[in-house]
Amino acid sequence: MASRPPVHRARKRFGQNFLRDPGVISRIVRAIAPRPGERLVEIGPGQGALTEPLLEAADGHLEVIELDRDLIPGLRVQFFNHPGFVIHEGDALKFDFRALRGEGQPLRVVGNLPYNISTPLIAHLLQAGDAIADMHFMLQKEVVERLAAAPGGADWGRLSVMAQYRCRVESLFVVPPEAFVPRPKVDSAIVRLTPHAELPHPAADEALLFSLVREAFGQRRKTLRNNLKGRIDAESLEALGIDPSRRPQTLTVEEFVRIANHLAVAGGEEGHR
Ligand SMILES: C[S@@+](CC[C@H](N)C(=O)[O-])C[C@H]1O[C@@H](n2cnc3c(N)ncnc32)[C@H](O)[C@@H]1O
């Protein structure tokens, strides 16, 4: 008697919630709208719910990155007749997306991401710069709201500034827990991130910008004057046209960059003294 492949039990530590709703799956694929000839990369194919329609739409060419080794044999069997299907076994957090792009066209990255690593994974992908054409992710709804937030609201924070510094962010639609097995405890949503071809507000020193943003949001209720005490005084903020009594969640990306670029120049001048 032929032995059956073992039934896969969803693993919590790999953030496994498998998509089951065909309506949601086809809506995601329509939002991505892959075309033959594009370089499509799926993070966490799992049991292939998105992989299959993506392969179809992309003319049989798709690369996937999967960490759970137990899922790899199933994927190989399921897609054995697609020579353009490539599996990278490993951790997407450590994956070199620039190397994968190589000299070829930029990558379109998609994935129903494990929620426990979605923020560091997005940060990792944002570092890959022009290696990426766009990204479509299923994330916890709250994370999508933070990514796509506008200044002034409660959701505007470090993640919003970091993402919108590099990308156009669009919140596309909400996906309820019933679309998955097992069901997550929270709503999910699909987000599209499109890296700017040219940064609208380039920072002279990006590491300085991001550490400034981290500090500014250190205590959201405090004013900039207090949160940025060790970095910049109230007079200098005023000279930059920024009221020191404002709270960090009211600042735009451009204003954060304005402060960071002032500090980059001021630091440089000090260094030359
Ligand atoms: C939420 S499930 C989605 C599975 C499938 N794409 C679907 O929609 O049904 C997340 C997938 O990412 C995989 N995964 C978890 N951590 C990963 C990592 N660090 N790198 C790559 N894949 C990972 C999991 O094993 C799982 O297959």
PDB file of C-alpha atoms and ligand atoms in Angstrom:
ATOM      1  CA  MET A   1       0.000   0.000   0.000  1.00  0.00           C
ATOM      2  CA  ALA A   2       1.346   3.452  -0.906  1.00  0.00           C
ATOM      3  CA  SER A   3       2.207   5.477   2.166  1.00  0.00           C
ATOM      4  CA  ARG A   4       0.539   8.859   2.486  1.00  0.00           C
ATOM      5  CA  PRO A   5       2.587  11.971   3.195  1.00  0.00           C
ATOM      6  CA  PRO A   6       2.219  12.929   6.864  1.00  0.00           C
ATOM      7  CA  VAL A   7      -0.423  15.567   7.577  1.00  0.00           C
ATOM      8  CA  HIS A   8       1.287  18.854   8.349  1.00  0.00           C
ATOM      9  CA  ARG A   9       0.371  20.432  11.665  1.00  0.00           C
ATOM     10  CA  ALA A  10       0.503  24.223  11.589  1.00  0.00           C
ATOM     11  CA  ARG A  11       3.412  25.415  13.685  1.00  0.00           C
ATOM     12  CA  LYS A  12       2.976  28.428  15.889  1.00  0.00           C
ATOM     13  CA  ARG A  13       6.671  29.249  16.035  1.00  0.00           C
ATOM     14  CA  PHE A  14       6.738  29.635  12.240  1.00  0.00           C
ATOM     15  CA  GLY A  15       3.616  31.826  12.347  1.00  0.00           C
ATOM     16  CA  GLN A  16       1.662  29.324  10.255  1.00  0.00           C
ATOM     17  CA  ASN A  17      -1.896  30.315   9.386  1.00  0.00           C
ATOM     18  CA  PHE A  18      -2.678  28.803   6.012  1.00  0.00           C
ATOM     19  CA  LEU A  19      -4.991  30.594   3.598  1.00  0.00           C
ATOM     20  CA  ARG A  20      -8.026  28.538   2.625  1.00  0.00           C
ATOM     21  CA  ASP A  21     -10.539  31.005   1.178  1.00  0.00           C
ATOM     22  CA  PRO A  22     -10.452  30.846  -2.657  1.00  0.00           C
ATOM     23  CA  GLY A  23     -12.151  34.260  -2.955  1.00  0.00           C
ATOM     24  CA  VAL A  24      -9.476  35.918  -0.807  1.00  0.00           C
ATOM     25  CA  ILE A  25      -6.679  34.077  -2.628  1.00  0.00           C
ATOM     26  CA  SER A  26      -7.858  35.254  -6.038  1.00  0.00           C
ATOM     27  CA  ARG A  27      -8.374  38.809  -4.765  1.00  0.00           C
ATOM     28  CA  ILE A  28      -4.753  38.880  -3.543  1.00  0.00           C
ATOM     29  CA  VAL A  29      -3.447  37.541  -6.849  1.00  0.00           C
ATOM     30  CA  ARG A  30      -5.528  40.113  -8.751  1.00  0.00           C
ATOM     31  CA  ALA A  31      -4.066  42.897  -6.572  1.00  0.00           C
ATOM     32  CA  ILE A  32      -0.545  41.680  -7.354  1.00  0.00           C
ATOM     33  CA  ALA A  33      -1.423  41.207 -11.041  1.00  0.00           C
ATOM     34  CA  PRO A  34       1.742  39.283 -11.976  1.00  0.00           C
ATOM     35  CA  ARG A  35       2.740  39.248 -15.614  1.00  0.00           C
ATOM     36  CA  PRO A  36       4.861  36.787 -17.533  1.00  0.00           C
ATOM     37  CA  GLY A  37       8.510  37.786 -17.534  1.00  0.00           C
ATOM     38  CA  GLU A  38       8.409  39.442 -14.089  1.00  0.00           C
ATOM     39  CA  ARG A  39      10.611  38.217 -11.241  1.00  0.00           C
ATOM     40  CA  LEU A  40       8.235  37.099  -8.568  1.00  0.00           C
ATOM     41  CA  VAL A  41       9.428  35.975  -5.112  1.00  0.00           C
ATOM     42  CA  GLU A  42       7.117  34.504  -2.478  1.00  0.00           C
ATOM     43  CA  ILE A  43       8.131  34.485   1.181  1.00  0.00           C
ATOM     44  CA  GLY A  44       6.705  31.550   3.151  1.00  0.00           C
ATOM     45  CA  PRO A  45       4.791  29.532   0.516  1.00  0.00           C
ATOM     46  CA  GLY A  46       3.608  27.091   3.214  1.00  0.00           C
ATOM     47  CA  GLN A  47       1.302  24.587   1.543  1.00  0.00           C
ATOM     48  CA  GLY A  48       1.161  26.551  -1.691  1.00  0.00           C
ATOM     49  CA  ALA A  49      -2.182  28.373  -1.354  1.00  0.00           C
ATOM     50  CA  LEU A  50      -0.855  31.486  -3.112  1.00  0.00           C
ATOM     51  CA  THR A  51       1.981  29.724  -4.886  1.00  0.00           C
ATOM     52  CA  GLU A  52      -0.226  27.848  -7.316  1.00  0.00           C
ATOM     53  CA  PRO A  53      -2.195  30.824  -8.725  1.00  0.00           C
ATOM     54  CA  LEU A  54       0.973  32.951  -8.705  1.00  0.00           C
ATOM     55  CA  LEU A  55       2.822  30.337 -10.757  1.00  0.00           C
ATOM     56  CA  GLU A  56      -0.039  30.238 -13.208  1.00  0.00           C
ATOM     57  CA  ALA A  57      -0.151  34.013 -13.582  1.00  0.00           C
ATOM     58  CA  ALA A  58       3.632  34.323 -13.838  1.00  0.00           C
ATOM     59  CA  ASP A  59       3.984  31.793 -16.620  1.00  0.00           C
ATOM     60  CA  GLY A  60       5.527  29.130 -14.381  1.00  0.00           C
ATOM     61  CA  HIS A  61       8.305  31.317 -12.979  1.00  0.00           C
ATOM     62  CA  LEU A  62       8.413  31.835  -9.231  1.00  0.00           C
ATOM     63  CA  GLU A  63      11.059  31.682  -6.509  1.00  0.00           C
ATOM     64  CA  VAL A  64      10.035  30.942  -2.933  1.00  0.00           C
ATOM     65  CA  ILE A  65      11.791  31.172   0.447  1.00  0.00           C
ATOM     66  CA  GLU A  66      10.562  28.751   3.106  1.00  0.00           C
ATOM     67  CA  LEU A  67      12.018  28.195   6.578  1.00  0.00           C
ATOM     68  CA  ASP A  68      10.045  25.122   7.675  1.00  0.00           C
ATOM     69  CA  ARG A  69      11.931  22.152   6.216  1.00  0.00           C
ATOM     70  CA  ASP A  70       8.972  19.838   6.695  1.00  0.00           C
ATOM     71  CA  LEU A  71       7.023  21.798   4.077  1.00  0.00           C
ATOM     72  CA  ILE A  72       9.693  21.551   1.368  1.00  0.00           C
ATOM     73  CA  PRO A  73       9.004  17.971   0.128  1.00  0.00           C
ATOM     74  CA  GLY A  74       5.296  18.769  -0.300  1.00  0.00           C
ATOM     75  CA  LEU A  75       6.125  21.873  -2.338  1.00  0.00           C
ATOM     76  CA  ARG A  76       8.542  19.890  -4.529  1.00  0.00           C
ATOM     77  CA  VAL A  77       5.879  17.272  -5.243  1.00  0.00           C
ATOM     78  CA  GLN A  78       3.096  19.791  -5.792  1.00  0.00           C
ATOM     79  CA  PHE A  79       5.043  21.847  -8.324  1.00  0.00           C
ATOM     80  CA  PHE A  80       7.412  19.239  -9.812  1.00  0.00           C
ATOM     81  CA  ASN A  81       6.193  19.979 -13.346  1.00  0.00           C
ATOM     82  CA  HIS A  82       7.203  23.658 -13.227  1.00  0.00           C
ATOM     83  CA  PRO A  83      10.898  23.935 -14.178  1.00  0.00           C
ATOM     84  CA  GLY A  84      10.760  27.679 -13.434  1.00  0.00           C
ATOM     85  CA  PHE A  85       9.808  27.016  -9.793  1.00  0.00           C
ATOM     86  CA  VAL A  86      12.796  27.508  -7.459  1.00  0.00           C
ATOM     87  CA  ILE A  87      12.825  26.808  -3.723  1.00  0.00           C
ATOM     88  CA  HIS A  88      15.258  28.585  -1.377  1.00  0.00           C
ATOM     89  CA  GLU A  89      15.295  26.756   1.942  1.00  0.00           C
ATOM     90  CA  GLY A  90      16.036  29.188   4.744  1.00  0.00           C
ATOM     91  CA  ASP A  91      15.214  32.273   6.719  1.00  0.00           C
ATOM     92  CA  ALA A  92      13.835  35.258   4.791  1.00  0.00           C
ATOM     93  CA  LEU A  93      15.214  37.521   7.548  1.00  0.00           C
ATOM     94  CA  LYS A  94      18.747  36.538   6.511  1.00  0.00           C
ATOM     95  CA  PHE A  95      18.072  36.210   2.811  1.00  0.00           C
ATOM     96  CA  ASP A  96      20.156  38.354   0.447  1.00  0.00           C
ATOM     97  CA  PHE A  97      17.545  39.919  -1.876  1.00  0.00           C
ATOM     98  CA  ARG A  98      20.155  42.086  -3.614  1.00  0.00           C
ATOM     99  CA  ALA A  99      22.139  38.988  -4.569  1.00  0.00           C
ATOM    100  CA  LEU A 100      18.979  37.289  -5.838  1.00  0.00           C
ATOM    101  CA  ARG A 101      18.235  40.248  -8.074  1.00  0.00           C
ATOM    102  CA  GLY A 102      21.813  40.250  -9.379  1.00  0.00           C
ATOM    103  CA  GLU A 103      21.935  41.999 -12.734  1.00  0.00           C
ATOM    104  CA  GLY A 104      18.329  41.125 -13.507  1.00  0.00           C
ATOM    105  CA  GLN A 105      15.175  43.171 -13.189  1.00  0.00           C
ATOM    106  CA  PRO A 106      13.972  44.183  -9.719  1.00  0.00           C
ATOM    107  CA  LEU A 107      11.974  41.663  -7.714  1.00  0.00           C
ATOM    108  CA  ARG A 108       8.271  41.664  -6.932  1.00  0.00           C
ATOM    109  CA  VAL A 109       8.058  40.237  -3.414  1.00  0.00           C
ATOM    110  CA  VAL A 110       4.849  38.778  -2.009  1.00  0.00           C
ATOM    111  CA  GLY A 111       3.832  36.825   1.052  1.00  0.00           C
ATOM    112  CA  ASN A 112       1.313  35.965   3.678  1.00  0.00           C
ATOM    113  CA  LEU A 113       3.908  36.728   6.304  1.00  0.00           C
ATOM    114  CA  PRO A 114       4.409  35.111   9.670  1.00  0.00           C
ATOM    115  CA  TYR A 115       3.086  37.869  11.949  1.00  0.00           C
ATOM    116  CA  ASN A 116       5.735  37.316  14.600  1.00  0.00           C
ATOM    117  CA  ILE A 117       8.516  38.504  12.271  1.00  0.00           C
ATOM    118  CA  SER A 118       6.680  40.872   9.924  1.00  0.00           C
ATOM    119  CA  THR A 119       8.176  44.144  11.228  1.00  0.00           C
ATOM    120  CA  PRO A 120      11.855  43.047  11.165  1.00  0.00           C
ATOM    121  CA  LEU A 121      11.260  41.357   7.807  1.00  0.00           C
ATOM    122  CA  ILE A 122       9.891  44.564   6.277  1.00  0.00           C
ATOM    123  CA  ALA A 123      12.838  46.487   7.762  1.00  0.00           C
ATOM    124  CA  HIS A 124      15.188  43.922   6.176  1.00  0.00           C
ATOM    125  CA  LEU A 125      13.467  44.252   2.779  1.00  0.00           C
ATOM    126  CA  LEU A 126      13.537  48.053   2.930  1.00  0.00           C
ATOM    127  CA  GLN A 127      17.326  47.784   3.188  1.00  0.00           C
ATOM    128  CA  ALA A 128      17.442  45.979  -0.149  1.00  0.00           C
ATOM    129  CA  GLY A 129      16.801  49.295  -1.917  1.00  0.00           C
ATOM    130  CA  ASP A 130      16.452  49.143  -5.687  1.00  0.00           C
ATOM    131  CA  ALA A 131      16.559  45.331  -5.717  1.00  0.00           C
ATOM    132  CA  ILE A 132      12.809  45.425  -5.135  1.00  0.00           C
ATOM    133  CA  ALA A 133      10.117  46.708  -7.510  1.00  0.00           C
ATOM    134  CA  ASP A 134       7.231  46.271  -5.096  1.00  0.00           C
ATOM    135  CA  MET A 135       5.927  44.191  -2.189  1.00  0.00           C
ATOM    136  CA  HIS A 136       2.476  42.812  -1.379  1.00  0.00           C
ATOM    137  CA  PHE A 137       2.011  41.409   2.101  1.00  0.00           C
ATOM    138  CA  MET A 138      -0.682  39.965   4.266  1.00  0.00           C
ATOM    139  CA  LEU A 139      -0.095  41.344   7.752  1.00  0.00           C
ATOM    140  CA  GLN A 140      -1.900  41.851  10.984  1.00  0.00           C
ATOM    141  CA  LYS A 141      -4.420  44.641  10.276  1.00  0.00           C
ATOM    142  CA  GLU A 142      -2.940  46.881  13.006  1.00  0.00           C
ATOM    143  CA  VAL A 143       0.496  46.678  11.356  1.00  0.00           C
ATOM    144  CA  VAL A 144      -0.979  47.698   7.980  1.00  0.00           C
ATOM    145  CA  GLU A 145      -2.717  50.628   9.688  1.00  0.00           C
ATOM    146  CA  ARG A 146       0.608  51.714  11.171  1.00  0.00           C
ATOM    147  CA  LEU A 147       2.441  51.342   7.851  1.00  0.00           C
ATOM    148  CA  ALA A 148      -0.162  53.347   5.924  1.00  0.00           C
ATOM    149  CA  ALA A 149      -0.904  55.939   8.645  1.00  0.00           C
ATOM    150  CA  ALA A 150      -0.860  59.699   8.112  1.00  0.00           C
ATOM    151  CA  PRO A 151       0.896  62.145  10.457  1.00  0.00           C
ATOM    152  CA  GLY A 152      -1.227  63.370  13.337  1.00  0.00           C
ATOM    153  CA  GLY A 153      -3.101  60.128  14.012  1.00  0.00           C
ATOM    154  CA  ALA A 154      -2.548  57.572  16.741  1.00  0.00           C
ATOM    155  CA  ASP A 155      -1.095  55.012  14.286  1.00  0.00           C
ATOM    156  CA  TRP A 156       1.658  57.316  12.990  1.00  0.00           C
ATOM    157  CA  GLY A 157       4.948  56.161  14.475  1.00  0.00           C
ATOM    158  CA  ARG A 158       8.411  54.780  13.809  1.00  0.00           C
ATOM    159  CA  LEU A 159       7.204  52.085  11.428  1.00  0.00           C
ATOM    160  CA  SER A 160       5.154  54.595   9.376  1.00  0.00           C
ATOM    161  CA  VAL A 161       8.095  56.985   9.019  1.00  0.00           C
ATOM    162  CA  MET A 162      10.567  54.216   8.182  1.00  0.00           C
ATOM    163  CA  ALA A 163       8.252  52.706   5.514  1.00  0.00           C
ATOM    164  CA  GLN A 164       7.069  55.991   3.994  1.00  0.00           C
ATOM    165  CA  TYR A 165      10.594  57.397   3.848  1.00  0.00           C
ATOM    166  CA  ARG A 166      11.336  54.670   1.290  1.00  0.00           C
ATOM    167  CA  CYS A 167       7.980  53.624  -0.158  1.00  0.00           C
ATOM    168  CA  ARG A 168       4.513  54.548  -1.261  1.00  0.00           C
ATOM    169  CA  VAL A 169       2.247  52.575   1.061  1.00  0.00           C
ATOM    170  CA  GLU A 170      -1.292  51.469   0.147  1.00  0.00           C
ATOM    171  CA  SER A 171      -3.647  49.586   2.421  1.00  0.00           C
ATOM    172  CA  LEU A 172      -5.678  47.400   0.027  1.00  0.00           C
ATOM    173  CA  PHE A 173      -8.274  45.314   1.896  1.00  0.00           C
ATOM    174  CA  VAL A 174      -9.058  43.519   5.140  1.00  0.00           C
ATOM    175  CA  VAL A 175      -9.071  39.714   5.467  1.00  0.00           C
ATOM    176  CA  PRO A 176     -11.084  38.128   8.305  1.00  0.00           C
ATOM    177  CA  PRO A 177      -9.777  35.262  10.506  1.00  0.00           C
ATOM    178  CA  GLU A 178     -12.201  32.791   8.823  1.00  0.00           C
ATOM    179  CA  ALA A 179     -10.054  32.868   5.678  1.00  0.00           C
ATOM    180  CA  PHE A 180      -7.293  30.857   7.445  1.00  0.00           C
ATOM    181  CA  VAL A 181      -6.656  27.488   9.054  1.00  0.00           C
ATOM    182  CA  PRO A 182      -5.925  27.732  11.924  1.00  0.00           C
ATOM    183  CA  ARG A 183      -7.743  31.014  12.472  1.00  0.00           C
ATOM    184  CA  PRO A 184      -5.618  33.850  13.796  1.00  0.00           C
ATOM    185  CA  LYS A 185      -7.020  35.840  16.723  1.00  0.00           C
ATOM    186  CA  VAL A 186      -6.885  39.132  14.818  1.00  0.00           C
ATOM    187  CA  ASP A 187      -7.975  40.642  11.506  1.00  0.00           C
ATOM    188  CA  SER A 188      -5.435  40.746   8.705  1.00  0.00           C
ATOM    189  CA  ALA A 189      -4.995  43.127   5.780  1.00  0.00           C
ATOM    190  CA  ILE A 190      -3.160  43.342   2.491  1.00  0.00           C
ATOM    191  CA  VAL A 191      -0.659  46.127   1.970  1.00  0.00           C
ATOM    192  CA  ARG A 192       1.272  47.242  -1.108  1.00  0.00           C
ATOM    193  CA  LEU A 193       4.684  48.871  -0.657  1.00  0.00           C
ATOM    194  CA  THR A 194       6.259  50.477  -3.718  1.00  0.00           C
ATOM    195  CA  PRO A 195       9.794  51.788  -3.162  1.00  0.00           C
ATOM    196  CA  HIS A 196      10.250  55.340  -4.492  1.00  0.00           C
ATOM    197  CA  ALA A 197      12.384  55.423  -7.635  1.00  0.00           C
ATOM    198  CA  GLU A 198      13.861  58.588  -6.146  1.00  0.00           C
ATOM    199  CA  LEU A 199      13.510  59.412  -2.454  1.00  0.00           C
ATOM    200  CA  PRO A 200      11.210  62.451  -2.091  1.00  0.00           C
ATOM    201  CA  HIS A 201      13.095  63.591   1.039  1.00  0.00           C
ATOM    202  CA  PRO A 202      16.579  62.059   1.069  1.00  0.00           C
ATOM    203  CA  ALA A 203      18.464  61.992   4.372  1.00  0.00           C
ATOM    204  CA  ALA A 204      22.175  62.816   4.340  1.00  0.00           C
ATOM    205  CA  ASP A 205      22.698  60.094   6.963  1.00  0.00           C
ATOM    206  CA  GLU A 206      19.948  57.459   7.119  1.00  0.00           C
ATOM    207  CA  ALA A 207      21.238  55.801  10.285  1.00  0.00           C
ATOM    208  CA  LEU A 208      21.054  59.193  11.995  1.00  0.00           C
ATOM    209  CA  LEU A 209      17.497  59.752  10.677  1.00  0.00           C
ATOM    210  CA  PHE A 210      16.271  56.410  12.017  1.00  0.00           C
ATOM    211  CA  SER A 211      17.908  56.831  15.426  1.00  0.00           C
ATOM    212  CA  LEU A 212      16.419  60.349  15.638  1.00  0.00           C
ATOM    213  CA  VAL A 213      12.947  58.969  14.823  1.00  0.00           C
ATOM    214  CA  ARG A 214      13.360  56.232  17.457  1.00  0.00           C
ATOM    215  CA  GLU A 215      14.273  58.843  20.054  1.00  0.00           C
ATOM    216  CA  ALA A 216      11.541  61.275  19.009  1.00  0.00           C
ATOM    217  CA  PHE A 217       8.888  58.567  19.511  1.00  0.00           C
ATOM    218  CA  GLY A 218      10.502  57.419  22.778  1.00  0.00           C
ATOM    219  CA  GLN A 219       7.653  58.915  24.783  1.00  0.00           C
ATOM    220  CA  ARG A 220       4.777  59.841  22.521  1.00  0.00           C
ATOM    221  CA  ARG A 221       3.104  62.168  25.012  1.00  0.00           C
ATOM    222  CA  LYS A 222       6.189  64.275  25.499  1.00  0.00           C
ATOM    223  CA  THR A 223       7.054  67.230  23.293  1.00  0.00           C
ATOM    224  CA  LEU A 224       9.933  67.259  20.818  1.00  0.00           C
ATOM    225  CA  ARG A 225      11.766  69.649  23.129  1.00  0.00           C
ATOM    226  CA  ASN A 226      11.809  66.963  25.835  1.00  0.00           C
ATOM    227  CA  ASN A 227      12.239  63.839  23.703  1.00  0.00           C
ATOM    228  CA  LEU A 228      15.119  65.311  21.701  1.00  0.00           C
ATOM    229  CA  LYS A 229      16.818  67.070  24.611  1.00  0.00           C
ATOM    230  CA  GLY A 230      20.230  65.493  24.158  1.00  0.00           C
ATOM    231  CA  ARG A 231      20.202  66.040  20.369  1.00  0.00           C
ATOM    232  CA  ILE A 232      18.884  69.459  19.511  1.00  0.00           C
ATOM    233  CA  ASP A 233      17.780  72.481  21.521  1.00  0.00           C
ATOM    234  CA  ALA A 234      14.480  74.352  21.247  1.00  0.00           C
ATOM    235  CA  GLU A 235      16.077  77.360  19.492  1.00  0.00           C
ATOM    236  CA  SER A 236      17.517  75.203  16.732  1.00  0.00           C
ATOM    237  CA  LEU A 237      14.157  73.480  16.225  1.00  0.00           C
ATOM    238  CA  GLU A 238      12.528  76.881  15.907  1.00  0.00           C
ATOM    239  CA  ALA A 239      15.190  77.990  13.451  1.00  0.00           C
ATOM    240  CA  LEU A 240      14.250  74.934  11.352  1.00  0.00           C
ATOM    241  CA  GLY A 241      10.614  76.096  11.387  1.00  0.00           C
ATOM    242  CA  ILE A 242       9.485  73.336  13.773  1.00  0.00           C
ATOM    243  CA  ASP A 243       7.649  74.258  16.964  1.00  0.00           C
ATOM    244  CA  PRO A 244       9.473  72.505  19.871  1.00  0.00           C
ATOM    245  CA  SER A 245       6.197  72.079  21.757  1.00  0.00           C
ATOM    246  CA  ARG A 246       4.815  69.722  19.087  1.00  0.00           C
ATOM    247  CA  ARG A 247       4.450  66.011  19.805  1.00  0.00           C
ATOM    248  CA  PRO A 248       6.376  63.503  17.678  1.00  0.00           C
ATOM    249  CA  GLN A 249       3.267  61.999  16.035  1.00  0.00           C
ATOM    250  CA  THR A 250       2.501  65.332  14.319  1.00  0.00           C
ATOM    251  CA  LEU A 251       5.775  65.463  12.352  1.00  0.00           C
ATOM    252  CA  THR A 252       5.889  64.551   8.665  1.00  0.00           C
ATOM    253  CA  VAL A 253       8.663  62.488   7.069  1.00  0.00           C
ATOM    254  CA  GLU A 254       9.991  65.701   5.520  1.00  0.00           C
ATOM    255  CA  GLU A 255      10.218  67.380   8.942  1.00  0.00           C
ATOM    256  CA  PHE A 256      12.082  64.438  10.473  1.00  0.00           C
ATOM    257  CA  VAL A 257      14.497  64.546   7.537  1.00  0.00           C
ATOM    258  CA  ARG A 258      14.871  68.329   7.970  1.00  0.00           C
ATOM    259  CA  ILE A 259      16.007  67.833  11.593  1.00  0.00           C
ATOM    260  CA  ALA A 260      18.262  64.873  10.719  1.00  0.00           C
ATOM    261  CA  ASN A 261      19.927  66.771   7.886  1.00  0.00           C
ATOM    262  CA  HIS A 262      20.545  69.731  10.178  1.00  0.00           C
ATOM    263  CA  LEU A 263      22.157  67.382  12.729  1.00  0.00           C
ATOM    264  CA  ALA A 264      24.225  65.676  10.026  1.00  0.00           C
ATOM    265  CA  VAL A 265      25.664  69.034   8.942  1.00  0.00           C
ATOM    266  CA  ALA A 266      26.080  70.286  12.536  1.00  0.00           C
ATOM    267  CA  GLY A 267      27.848  67.043  13.521  1.00  0.00           C
ATOM    268  CA  GLY A 268      30.078  67.280  10.460  1.00  0.00           C
ATOM    269  CA  GLU A 269      30.999  70.893  11.253  1.00  0.00           C
ATOM    270  CA  GLU A 270      31.838  69.954  14.817  1.00  0.00           C
ATOM    271  CA  GLY A 271      34.028  67.152  13.548  1.00  0.00           C
ATOM    272  CA  HIS A 272      36.065  69.663  11.507  1.00  0.00           C
ATOM    273  CA  ARG A 273      36.720  72.036  14.374  1.00  0.00           C
TER     274      ARG A 273
HETATM  275  C1  LIG B   1       1.164  32.662   7.531  1.00  0.00           C
HETATM  276  S1  LIG B   1       1.975  31.256   6.804  1.00  0.00           S
HETATM  277  C2  LIG B   1       1.501  31.449   5.114  1.00  0.00           C
HETATM  278  C3  LIG B   1       1.573  30.190   4.291  1.00  0.00           C
HETATM  279  C4  LIG B   1       1.000  30.288   2.863  1.00  0.00           C
HETATM  280  N1  LIG B   1       1.684  31.289   2.074  1.00  0.00           N
HETATM  281  C5  LIG B   1      -0.489  30.585   2.894  1.00  0.00           C
HETATM  282  O1  LIG B   1      -0.847  31.741   2.581  1.00  0.00           O
HETATM  283  O2  LIG B   1      -1.253  29.688   3.226  1.00  0.00           O
HETATM  284  C6  LIG B   1       3.679  31.791   6.859  1.00  0.00           C
HETATM  285  C7  LIG B   1       4.681  30.916   6.137  1.00  0.00           C
HETATM  286  O3  LIG B   1       5.997  31.482   6.298  1.00  0.00           O
HETATM  287  C8  LIG B   1       6.929  30.458   6.704  1.00  0.00           C
HETATM  288  N2  LIG B   1       7.977  31.137   7.492  1.00  0.00           N
HETATM  289  C9  LIG B   1       7.979  31.435   8.800  1.00  0.00           C
HETATM  290  N3  LIG B   1       9.089  32.101   9.152  1.00  0.00           N
HETATM  291  C10 LIG B   1       9.827  32.243   8.013  1.00  0.00           C
HETATM  292  C11 LIG B   1      11.080  32.830   7.718  1.00  0.00           C
HETATM  293  N4  LIG B   1      11.787  33.432   8.662  1.00  0.00           N
HETATM  294  N5  LIG B   1      11.544  32.765   6.447  1.00  0.00           N
HETATM  295  C12 LIG B   1      10.807  32.155   5.471  1.00  0.00           C
HETATM  296  N6  LIG B   1       9.605  31.582   5.691  1.00  0.00           N
HETATM  297  C13 LIG B   1       9.124  31.619   6.943  1.00  0.00           C
HETATM  298  C14 LIG B   1       6.080  29.489   7.489  1.00  0.00           C
HETATM  299  O4  LIG B   1       6.681  28.219   7.605  1.00  0.00           O
HETATM  300  C15 LIG B   1       4.790  29.500   6.656  1.00  0.00           C
HETATM  301  O5  LIG B   1       4.905  28.615   5.574  1.00  0.00           O
END
